JSON list of C-alpha atoms in Angstrom, two decimals:
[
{"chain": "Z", "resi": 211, "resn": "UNK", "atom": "CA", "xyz": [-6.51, 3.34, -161.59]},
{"chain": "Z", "resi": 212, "resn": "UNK", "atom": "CA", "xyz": [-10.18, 2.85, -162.95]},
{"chain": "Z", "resi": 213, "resn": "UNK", "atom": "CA", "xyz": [-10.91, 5.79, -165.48]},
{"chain": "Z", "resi": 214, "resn": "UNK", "atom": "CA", "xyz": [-14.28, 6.47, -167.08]},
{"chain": "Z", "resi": 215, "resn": "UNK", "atom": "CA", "xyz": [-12.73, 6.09, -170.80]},
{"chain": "Z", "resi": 216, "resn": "UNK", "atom": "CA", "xyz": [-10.94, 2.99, -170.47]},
{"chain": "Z", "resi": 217, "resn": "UNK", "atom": "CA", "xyz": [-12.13, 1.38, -167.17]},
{"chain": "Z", "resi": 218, "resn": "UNK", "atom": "CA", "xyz": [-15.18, -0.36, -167.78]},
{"chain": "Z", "resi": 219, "resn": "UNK", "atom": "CA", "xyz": [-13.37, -2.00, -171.13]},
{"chain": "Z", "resi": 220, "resn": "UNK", "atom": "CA", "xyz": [-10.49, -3.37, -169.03]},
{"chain": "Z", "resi": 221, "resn": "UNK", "atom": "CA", "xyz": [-12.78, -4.50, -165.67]},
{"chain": "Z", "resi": 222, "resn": "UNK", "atom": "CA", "xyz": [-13.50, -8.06, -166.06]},
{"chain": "Z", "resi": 223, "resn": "UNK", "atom": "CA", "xyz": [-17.11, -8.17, -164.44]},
{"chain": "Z", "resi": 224, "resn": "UNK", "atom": "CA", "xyz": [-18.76, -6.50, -167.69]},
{"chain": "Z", "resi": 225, "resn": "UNK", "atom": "CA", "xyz": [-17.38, -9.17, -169.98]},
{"chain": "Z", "resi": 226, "resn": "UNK", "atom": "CA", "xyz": [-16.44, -7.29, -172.93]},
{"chain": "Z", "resi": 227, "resn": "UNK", "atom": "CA", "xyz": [-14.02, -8.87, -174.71]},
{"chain": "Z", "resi": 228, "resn": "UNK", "atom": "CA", "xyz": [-15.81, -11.96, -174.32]},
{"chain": "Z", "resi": 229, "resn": "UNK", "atom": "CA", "xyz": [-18.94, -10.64, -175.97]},
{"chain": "Z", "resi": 230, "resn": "UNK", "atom": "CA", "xyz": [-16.84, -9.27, -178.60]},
{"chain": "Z", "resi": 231, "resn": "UNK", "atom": "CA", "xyz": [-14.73, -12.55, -179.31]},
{"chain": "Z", "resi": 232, "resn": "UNK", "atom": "CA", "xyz": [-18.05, -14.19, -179.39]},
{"chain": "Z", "resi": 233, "resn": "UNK", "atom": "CA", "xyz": [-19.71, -11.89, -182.13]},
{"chain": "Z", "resi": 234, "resn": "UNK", "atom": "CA", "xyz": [-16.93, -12.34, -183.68]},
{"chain": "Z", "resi": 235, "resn": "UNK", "atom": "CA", "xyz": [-16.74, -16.16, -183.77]},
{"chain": "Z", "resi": 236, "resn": "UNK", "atom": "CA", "xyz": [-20.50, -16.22, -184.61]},
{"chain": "Z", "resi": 237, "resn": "UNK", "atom": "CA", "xyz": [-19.34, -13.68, -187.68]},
{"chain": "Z", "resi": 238, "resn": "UNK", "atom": "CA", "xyz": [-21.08, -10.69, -187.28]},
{"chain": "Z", "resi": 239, "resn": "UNK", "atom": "CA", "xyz": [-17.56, -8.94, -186.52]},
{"chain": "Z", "resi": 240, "resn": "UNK", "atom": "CA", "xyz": [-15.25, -9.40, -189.47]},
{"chain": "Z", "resi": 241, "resn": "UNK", "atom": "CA", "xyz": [-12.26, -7.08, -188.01]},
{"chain": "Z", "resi": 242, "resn": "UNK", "atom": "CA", "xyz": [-11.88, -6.32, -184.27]},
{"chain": "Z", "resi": 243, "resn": "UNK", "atom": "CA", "xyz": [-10.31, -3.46, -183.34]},
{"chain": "Z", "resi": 244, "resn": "UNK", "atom": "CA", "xyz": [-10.56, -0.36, -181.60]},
{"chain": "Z", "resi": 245, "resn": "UNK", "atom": "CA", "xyz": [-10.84, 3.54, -181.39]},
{"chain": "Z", "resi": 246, "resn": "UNK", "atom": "CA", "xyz": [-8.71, 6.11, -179.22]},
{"chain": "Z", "resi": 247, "resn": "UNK", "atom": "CA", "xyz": [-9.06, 9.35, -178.08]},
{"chain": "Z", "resi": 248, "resn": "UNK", "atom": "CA", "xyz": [-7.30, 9.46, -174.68]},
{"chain": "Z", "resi": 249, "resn": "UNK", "atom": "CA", "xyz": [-3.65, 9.49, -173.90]},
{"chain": "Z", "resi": 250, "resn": "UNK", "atom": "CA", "xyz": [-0.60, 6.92, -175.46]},
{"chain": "Z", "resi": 251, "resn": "UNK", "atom": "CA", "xyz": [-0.54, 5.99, -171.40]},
{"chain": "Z", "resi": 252, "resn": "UNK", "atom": "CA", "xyz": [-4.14, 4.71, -171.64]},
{"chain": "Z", "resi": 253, "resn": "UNK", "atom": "CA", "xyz": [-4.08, 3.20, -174.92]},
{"chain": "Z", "resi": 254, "resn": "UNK", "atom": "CA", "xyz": [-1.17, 1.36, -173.71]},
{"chain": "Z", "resi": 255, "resn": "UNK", "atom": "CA", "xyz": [-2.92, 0.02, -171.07]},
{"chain": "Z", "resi": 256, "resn": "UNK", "atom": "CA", "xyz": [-5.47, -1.02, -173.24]},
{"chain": "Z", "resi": 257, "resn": "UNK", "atom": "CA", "xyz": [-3.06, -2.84, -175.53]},
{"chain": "Z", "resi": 258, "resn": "UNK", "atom": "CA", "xyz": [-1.24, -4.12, -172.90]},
{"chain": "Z", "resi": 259, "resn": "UNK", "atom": "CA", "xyz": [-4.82, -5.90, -171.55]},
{"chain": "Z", "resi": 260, "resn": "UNK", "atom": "CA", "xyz": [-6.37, -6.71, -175.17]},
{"chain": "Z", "resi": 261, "resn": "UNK", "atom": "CA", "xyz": [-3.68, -5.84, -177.61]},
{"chain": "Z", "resi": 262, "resn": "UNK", "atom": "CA", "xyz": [-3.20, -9.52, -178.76]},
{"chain": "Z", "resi": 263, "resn": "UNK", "atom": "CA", "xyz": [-7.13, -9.48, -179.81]},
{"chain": "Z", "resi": 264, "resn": "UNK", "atom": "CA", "xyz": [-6.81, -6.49, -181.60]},
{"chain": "Z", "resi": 265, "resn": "UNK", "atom": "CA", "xyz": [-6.98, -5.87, -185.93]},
{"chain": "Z", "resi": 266, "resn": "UNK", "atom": "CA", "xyz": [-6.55, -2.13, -186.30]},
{"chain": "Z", "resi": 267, "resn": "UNK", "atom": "CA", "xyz": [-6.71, 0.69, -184.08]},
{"chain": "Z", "resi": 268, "resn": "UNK", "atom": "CA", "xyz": [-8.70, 4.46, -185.65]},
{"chain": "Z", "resi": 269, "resn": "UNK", "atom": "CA", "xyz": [-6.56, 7.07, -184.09]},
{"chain": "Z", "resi": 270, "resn": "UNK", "atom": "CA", "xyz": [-6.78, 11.33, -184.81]},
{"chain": "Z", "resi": 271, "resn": "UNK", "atom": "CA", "xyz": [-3.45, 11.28, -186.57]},
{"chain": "Z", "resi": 272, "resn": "UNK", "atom": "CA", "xyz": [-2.80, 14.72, -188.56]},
{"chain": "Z", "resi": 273, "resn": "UNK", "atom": "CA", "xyz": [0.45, 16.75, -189.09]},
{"chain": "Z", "resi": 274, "resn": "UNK", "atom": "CA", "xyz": [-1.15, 19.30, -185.94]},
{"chain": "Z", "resi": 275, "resn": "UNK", "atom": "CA", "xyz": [-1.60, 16.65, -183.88]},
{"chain": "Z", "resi": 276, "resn": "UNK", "atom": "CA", "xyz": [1.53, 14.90, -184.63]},
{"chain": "Z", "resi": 277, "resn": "UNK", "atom": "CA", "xyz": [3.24, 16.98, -181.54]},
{"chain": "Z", "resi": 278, "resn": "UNK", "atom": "CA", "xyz": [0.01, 18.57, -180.15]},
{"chain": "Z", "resi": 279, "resn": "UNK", "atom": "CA", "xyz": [-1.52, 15.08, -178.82]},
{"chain": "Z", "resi": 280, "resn": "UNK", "atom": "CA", "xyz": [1.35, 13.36, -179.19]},
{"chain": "Z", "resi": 281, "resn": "UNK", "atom": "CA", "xyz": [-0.18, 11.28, -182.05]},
{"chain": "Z", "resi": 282, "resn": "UNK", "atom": "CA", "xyz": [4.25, 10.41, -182.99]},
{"chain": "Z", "resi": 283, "resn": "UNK", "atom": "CA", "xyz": [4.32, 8.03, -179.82]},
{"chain": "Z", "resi": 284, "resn": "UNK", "atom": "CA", "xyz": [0.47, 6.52, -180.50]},
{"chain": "Z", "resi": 285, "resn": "UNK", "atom": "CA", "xyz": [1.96, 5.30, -183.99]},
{"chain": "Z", "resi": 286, "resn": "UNK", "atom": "CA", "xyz": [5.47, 3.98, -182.43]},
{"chain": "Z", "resi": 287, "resn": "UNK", "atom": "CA", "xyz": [3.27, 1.89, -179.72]},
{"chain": "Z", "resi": 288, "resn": "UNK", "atom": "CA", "xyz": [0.94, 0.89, -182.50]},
{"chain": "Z", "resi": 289, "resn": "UNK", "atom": "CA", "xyz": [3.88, -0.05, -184.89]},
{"chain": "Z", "resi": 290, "resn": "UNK", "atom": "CA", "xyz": [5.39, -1.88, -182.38]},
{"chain": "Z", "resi": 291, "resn": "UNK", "atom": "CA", "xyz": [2.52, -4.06, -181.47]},
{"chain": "Z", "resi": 292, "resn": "UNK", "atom": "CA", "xyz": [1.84, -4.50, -185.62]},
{"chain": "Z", "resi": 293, "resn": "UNK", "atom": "CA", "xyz": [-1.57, -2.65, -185.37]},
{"chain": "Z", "resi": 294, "resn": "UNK", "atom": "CA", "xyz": [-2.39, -1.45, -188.34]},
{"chain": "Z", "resi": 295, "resn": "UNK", "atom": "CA", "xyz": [-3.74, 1.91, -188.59]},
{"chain": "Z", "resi": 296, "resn": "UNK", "atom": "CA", "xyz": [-6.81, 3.52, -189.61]},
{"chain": "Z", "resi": 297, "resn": "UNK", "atom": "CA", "xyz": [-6.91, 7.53, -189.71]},
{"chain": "Z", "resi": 298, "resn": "UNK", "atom": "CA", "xyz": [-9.55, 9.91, -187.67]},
{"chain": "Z", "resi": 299, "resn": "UNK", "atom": "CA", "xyz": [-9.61, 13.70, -188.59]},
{"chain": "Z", "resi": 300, "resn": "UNK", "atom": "CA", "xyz": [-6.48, 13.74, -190.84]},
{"chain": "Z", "resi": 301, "resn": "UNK", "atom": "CA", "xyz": [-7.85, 17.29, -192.07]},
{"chain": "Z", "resi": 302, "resn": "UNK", "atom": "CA", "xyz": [-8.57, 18.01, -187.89]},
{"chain": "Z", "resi": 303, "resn": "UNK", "atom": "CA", "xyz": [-12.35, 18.99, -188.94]},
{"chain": "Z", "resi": 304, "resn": "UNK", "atom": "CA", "xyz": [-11.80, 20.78, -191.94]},
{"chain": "Z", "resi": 305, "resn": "UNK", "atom": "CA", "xyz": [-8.77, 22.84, -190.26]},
{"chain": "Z", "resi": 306, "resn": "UNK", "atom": "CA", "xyz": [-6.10, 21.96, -192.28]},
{"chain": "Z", "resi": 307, "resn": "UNK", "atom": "CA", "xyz": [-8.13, 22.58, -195.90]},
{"chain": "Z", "resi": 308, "resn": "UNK", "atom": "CA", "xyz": [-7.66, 25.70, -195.71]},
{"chain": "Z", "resi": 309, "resn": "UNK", "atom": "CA", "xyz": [-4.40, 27.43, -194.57]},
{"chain": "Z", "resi": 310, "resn": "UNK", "atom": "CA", "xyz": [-3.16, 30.89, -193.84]},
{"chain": "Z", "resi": 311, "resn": "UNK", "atom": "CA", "xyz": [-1.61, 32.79, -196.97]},
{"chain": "Z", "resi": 312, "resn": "UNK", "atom": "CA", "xyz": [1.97, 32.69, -195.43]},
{"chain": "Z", "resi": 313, "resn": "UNK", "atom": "CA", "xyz": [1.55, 29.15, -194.96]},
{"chain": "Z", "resi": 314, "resn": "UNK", "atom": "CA", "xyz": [0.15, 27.97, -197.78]},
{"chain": "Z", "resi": 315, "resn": "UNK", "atom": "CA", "xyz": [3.10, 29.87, -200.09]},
{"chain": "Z", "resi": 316, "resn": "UNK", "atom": "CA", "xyz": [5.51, 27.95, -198.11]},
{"chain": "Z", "resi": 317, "resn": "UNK", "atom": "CA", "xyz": [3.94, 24.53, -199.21]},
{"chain": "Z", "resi": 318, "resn": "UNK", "atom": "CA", "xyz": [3.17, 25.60, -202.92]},
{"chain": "Z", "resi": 319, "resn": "UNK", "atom": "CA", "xyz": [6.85, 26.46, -203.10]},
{"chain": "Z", "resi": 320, "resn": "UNK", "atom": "CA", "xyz": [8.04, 22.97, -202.35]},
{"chain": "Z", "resi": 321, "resn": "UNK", "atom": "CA", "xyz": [5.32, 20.95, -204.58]},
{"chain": "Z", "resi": 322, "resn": "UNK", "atom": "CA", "xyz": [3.66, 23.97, -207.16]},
{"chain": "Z", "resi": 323, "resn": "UNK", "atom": "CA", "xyz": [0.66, 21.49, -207.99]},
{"chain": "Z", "resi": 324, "resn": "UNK", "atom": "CA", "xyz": [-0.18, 20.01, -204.47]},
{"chain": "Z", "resi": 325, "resn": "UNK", "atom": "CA", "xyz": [-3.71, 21.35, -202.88]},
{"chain": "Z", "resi": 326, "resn": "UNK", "atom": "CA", "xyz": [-3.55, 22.16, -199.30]},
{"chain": "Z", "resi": 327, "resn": "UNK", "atom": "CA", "xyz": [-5.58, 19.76, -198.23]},
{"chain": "Z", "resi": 328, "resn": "UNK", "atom": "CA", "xyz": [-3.39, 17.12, -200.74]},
{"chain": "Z", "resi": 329, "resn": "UNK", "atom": "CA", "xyz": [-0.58, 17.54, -197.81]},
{"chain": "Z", "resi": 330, "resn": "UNK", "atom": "CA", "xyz": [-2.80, 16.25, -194.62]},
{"chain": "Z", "resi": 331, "resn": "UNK", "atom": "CA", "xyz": [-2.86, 13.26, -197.12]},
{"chain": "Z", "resi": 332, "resn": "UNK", "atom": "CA", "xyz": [0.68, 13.15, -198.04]},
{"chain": "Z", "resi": 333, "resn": "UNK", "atom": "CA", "xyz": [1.30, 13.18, -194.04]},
{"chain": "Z", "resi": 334, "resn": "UNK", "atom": "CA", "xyz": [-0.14, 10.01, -193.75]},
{"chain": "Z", "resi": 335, "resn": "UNK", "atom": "CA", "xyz": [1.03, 8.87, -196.96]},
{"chain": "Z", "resi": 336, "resn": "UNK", "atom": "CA", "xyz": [4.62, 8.99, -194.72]},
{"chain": "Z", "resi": 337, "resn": "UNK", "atom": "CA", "xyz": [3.48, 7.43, -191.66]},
{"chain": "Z", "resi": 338, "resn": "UNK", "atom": "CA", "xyz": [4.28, 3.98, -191.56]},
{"chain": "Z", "resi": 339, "resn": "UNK", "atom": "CA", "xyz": [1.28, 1.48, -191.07]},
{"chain": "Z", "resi": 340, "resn": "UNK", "atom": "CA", "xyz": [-1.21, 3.89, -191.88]},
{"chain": "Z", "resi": 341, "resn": "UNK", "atom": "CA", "xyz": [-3.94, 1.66, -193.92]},
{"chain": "Z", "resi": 342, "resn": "UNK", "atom": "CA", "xyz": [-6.86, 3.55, -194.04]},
{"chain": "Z", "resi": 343, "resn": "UNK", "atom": "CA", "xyz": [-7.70, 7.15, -193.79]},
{"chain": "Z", "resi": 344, "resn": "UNK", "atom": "CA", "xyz": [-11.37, 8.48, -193.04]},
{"chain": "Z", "resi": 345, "resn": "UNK", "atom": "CA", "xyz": [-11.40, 11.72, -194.53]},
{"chain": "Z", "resi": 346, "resn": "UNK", "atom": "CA", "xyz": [-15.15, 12.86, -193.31]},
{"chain": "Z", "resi": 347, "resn": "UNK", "atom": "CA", "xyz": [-15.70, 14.48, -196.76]},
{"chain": "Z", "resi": 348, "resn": "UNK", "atom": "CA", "xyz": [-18.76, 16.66, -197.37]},
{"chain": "Z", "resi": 349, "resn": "UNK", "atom": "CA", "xyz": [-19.37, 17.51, -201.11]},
{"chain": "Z", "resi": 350, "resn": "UNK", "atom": "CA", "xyz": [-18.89, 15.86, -204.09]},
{"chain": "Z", "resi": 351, "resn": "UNK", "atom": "CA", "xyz": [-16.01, 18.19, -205.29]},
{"chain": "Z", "resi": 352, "resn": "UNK", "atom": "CA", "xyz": [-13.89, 17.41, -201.56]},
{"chain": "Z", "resi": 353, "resn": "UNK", "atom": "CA", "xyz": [-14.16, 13.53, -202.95]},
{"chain": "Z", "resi": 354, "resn": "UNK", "atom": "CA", "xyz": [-13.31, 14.14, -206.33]},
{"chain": "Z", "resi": 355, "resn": "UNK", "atom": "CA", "xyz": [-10.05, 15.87, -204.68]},
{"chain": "Z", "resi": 356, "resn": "UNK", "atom": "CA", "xyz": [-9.63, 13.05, -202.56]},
{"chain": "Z", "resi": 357, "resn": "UNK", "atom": "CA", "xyz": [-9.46, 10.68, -205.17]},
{"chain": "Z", "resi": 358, "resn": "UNK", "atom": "CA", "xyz": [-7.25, 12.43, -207.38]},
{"chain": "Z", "resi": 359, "resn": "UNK", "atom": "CA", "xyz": [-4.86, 12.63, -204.52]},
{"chain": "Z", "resi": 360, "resn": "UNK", "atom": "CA", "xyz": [-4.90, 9.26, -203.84]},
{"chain": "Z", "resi": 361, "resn": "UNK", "atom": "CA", "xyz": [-4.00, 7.91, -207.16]},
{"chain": "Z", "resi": 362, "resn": "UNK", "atom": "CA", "xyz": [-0.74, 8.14, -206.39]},
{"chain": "Z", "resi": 363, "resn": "UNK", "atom": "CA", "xyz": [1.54, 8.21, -203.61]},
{"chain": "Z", "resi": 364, "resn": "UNK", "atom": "CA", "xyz": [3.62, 11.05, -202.76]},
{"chain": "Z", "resi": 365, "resn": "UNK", "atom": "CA", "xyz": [5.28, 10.46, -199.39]},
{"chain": "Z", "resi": 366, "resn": "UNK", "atom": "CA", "xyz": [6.65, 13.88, -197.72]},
{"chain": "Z", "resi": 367, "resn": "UNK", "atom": "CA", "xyz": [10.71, 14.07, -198.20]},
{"chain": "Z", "resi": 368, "resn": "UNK", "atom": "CA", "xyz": [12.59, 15.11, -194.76]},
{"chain": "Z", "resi": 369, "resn": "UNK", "atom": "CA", "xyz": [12.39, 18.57, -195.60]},
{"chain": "Z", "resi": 370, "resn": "UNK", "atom": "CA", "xyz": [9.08, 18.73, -196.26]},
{"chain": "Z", "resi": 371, "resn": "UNK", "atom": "CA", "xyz": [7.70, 16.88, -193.20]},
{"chain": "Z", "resi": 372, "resn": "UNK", "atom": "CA", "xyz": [9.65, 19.37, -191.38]},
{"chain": "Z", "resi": 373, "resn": "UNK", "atom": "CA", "xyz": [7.76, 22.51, -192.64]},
{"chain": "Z", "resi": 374, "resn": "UNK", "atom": "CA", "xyz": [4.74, 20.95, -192.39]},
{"chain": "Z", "resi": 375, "resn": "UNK", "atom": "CA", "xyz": [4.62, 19.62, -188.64]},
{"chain": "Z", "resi": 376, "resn": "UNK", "atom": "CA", "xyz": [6.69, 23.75, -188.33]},
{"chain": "Z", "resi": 377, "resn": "UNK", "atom": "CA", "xyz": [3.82, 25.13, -190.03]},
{"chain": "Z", "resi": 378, "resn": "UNK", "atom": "CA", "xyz": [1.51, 23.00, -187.23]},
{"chain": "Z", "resi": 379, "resn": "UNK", "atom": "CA", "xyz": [3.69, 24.18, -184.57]},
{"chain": "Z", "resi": 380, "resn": "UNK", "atom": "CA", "xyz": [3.09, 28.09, -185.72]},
{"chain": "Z", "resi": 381, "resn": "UNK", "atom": "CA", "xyz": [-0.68, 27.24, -185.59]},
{"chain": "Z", "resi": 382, "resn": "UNK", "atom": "CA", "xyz": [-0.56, 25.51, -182.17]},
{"chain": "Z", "resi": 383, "resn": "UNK", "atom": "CA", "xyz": [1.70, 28.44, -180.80]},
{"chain": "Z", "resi": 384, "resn": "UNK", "atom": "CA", "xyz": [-1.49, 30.83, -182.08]},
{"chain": "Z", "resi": 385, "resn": "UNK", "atom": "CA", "xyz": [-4.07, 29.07, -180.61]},
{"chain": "Z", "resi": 386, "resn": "UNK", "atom": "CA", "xyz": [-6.06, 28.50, -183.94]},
{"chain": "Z", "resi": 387, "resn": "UNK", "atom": "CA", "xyz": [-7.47, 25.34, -183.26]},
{"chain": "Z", "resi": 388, "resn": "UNK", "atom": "CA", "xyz": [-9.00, 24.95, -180.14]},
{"chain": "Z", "resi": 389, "resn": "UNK", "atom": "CA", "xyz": [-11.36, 22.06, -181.37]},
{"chain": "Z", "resi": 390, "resn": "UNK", "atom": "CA", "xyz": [-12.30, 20.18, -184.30]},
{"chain": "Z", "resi": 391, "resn": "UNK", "atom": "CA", "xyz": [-15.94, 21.62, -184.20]},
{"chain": "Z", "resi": 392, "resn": "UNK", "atom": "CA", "xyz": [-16.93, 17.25, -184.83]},
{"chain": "Z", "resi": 393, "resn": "UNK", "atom": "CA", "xyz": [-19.97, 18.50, -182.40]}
]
């Protein structure tokens, strides 16, 4: 099956790899890798044509998305080709800075000091072979936050990466989040 996403990358006659194997013998790639936003069945398919060739993968990976595009299985596939991963929309556009009252008690009762937005971060913090995470800040005071989250790392415990992906399964179930407004 030839799909518009993946298609042209996989069909021979356009040469891409080749170019790209080139640049990167010549050295103007340092790291080759790629960027998904369709389906674990395509990016299989990629893998399975130019997985070998491939440094890192950027996948949306969040605690929403975790069930809701099935970003679980893209990190088991990725793991078990030893792609390291690099982290699109782990705050899904802003969407998970800010949480619903209800919601947000039920985190600040497990870790008091913990900002919302500190527990997209300690997601990933969980995931293994999660490398880098591209947090598409926007002020000076969302990096500062940043930063002081990431001085340390605080994986999720069990029980806590079970209210959170519950919490995202509450927000899916009300249709909060149709997008994440990235225009």
């Amino acid at each position: 099956v030839y799909e518009r996403n993946v298609g042209p990358y996989l069909d021979e006659k356009y040469g891409i790899l080749k170019y790209l194997l080139r640049q990167k013998e010549a050295g103007r790639i340092r790291h080759l890798g790629f960027s998904v936003h369709g389906s674990c069945d395509v990016m299989k398919r990629f893998l399975d044509a130019y997985g070998d060739q491939m440094e890192f993968c950027q996948v949306q990976l969040n605690y929403i998305d975790w069930k809701f595009q099935d970003a679980k299985a893209k990190v088991e596939l990725l793991s078990e080709r030893g792609i390291p991963i690099w982290v699109m929309e782990p705050l899904r556009g802003g969407r998970l800075a800010s949480l619903s009252p209800e919601d947000a008690a039920k985190l600040k009762e497990l870790r008091p000091k913990e900002p919302v937005a500190g527990w997209a971060f300690r997601f990933l913090q969980t995931i293994p072979g999660v490398v880098m995470t591209l947090s598409g800040m926007s002020t000076l005071d969302q990096l500062k936050q940043n930063v002081e989250i990431y001085q340390e790392e605080k994986p999720l415990s069990r029980e806590e990466f079970d209210v959170l992906v519950g919490i995202a399964d509450g927000m899916v179930k009300k249709d909060v989040l149709p997008c994440t407004a990235c225009r």
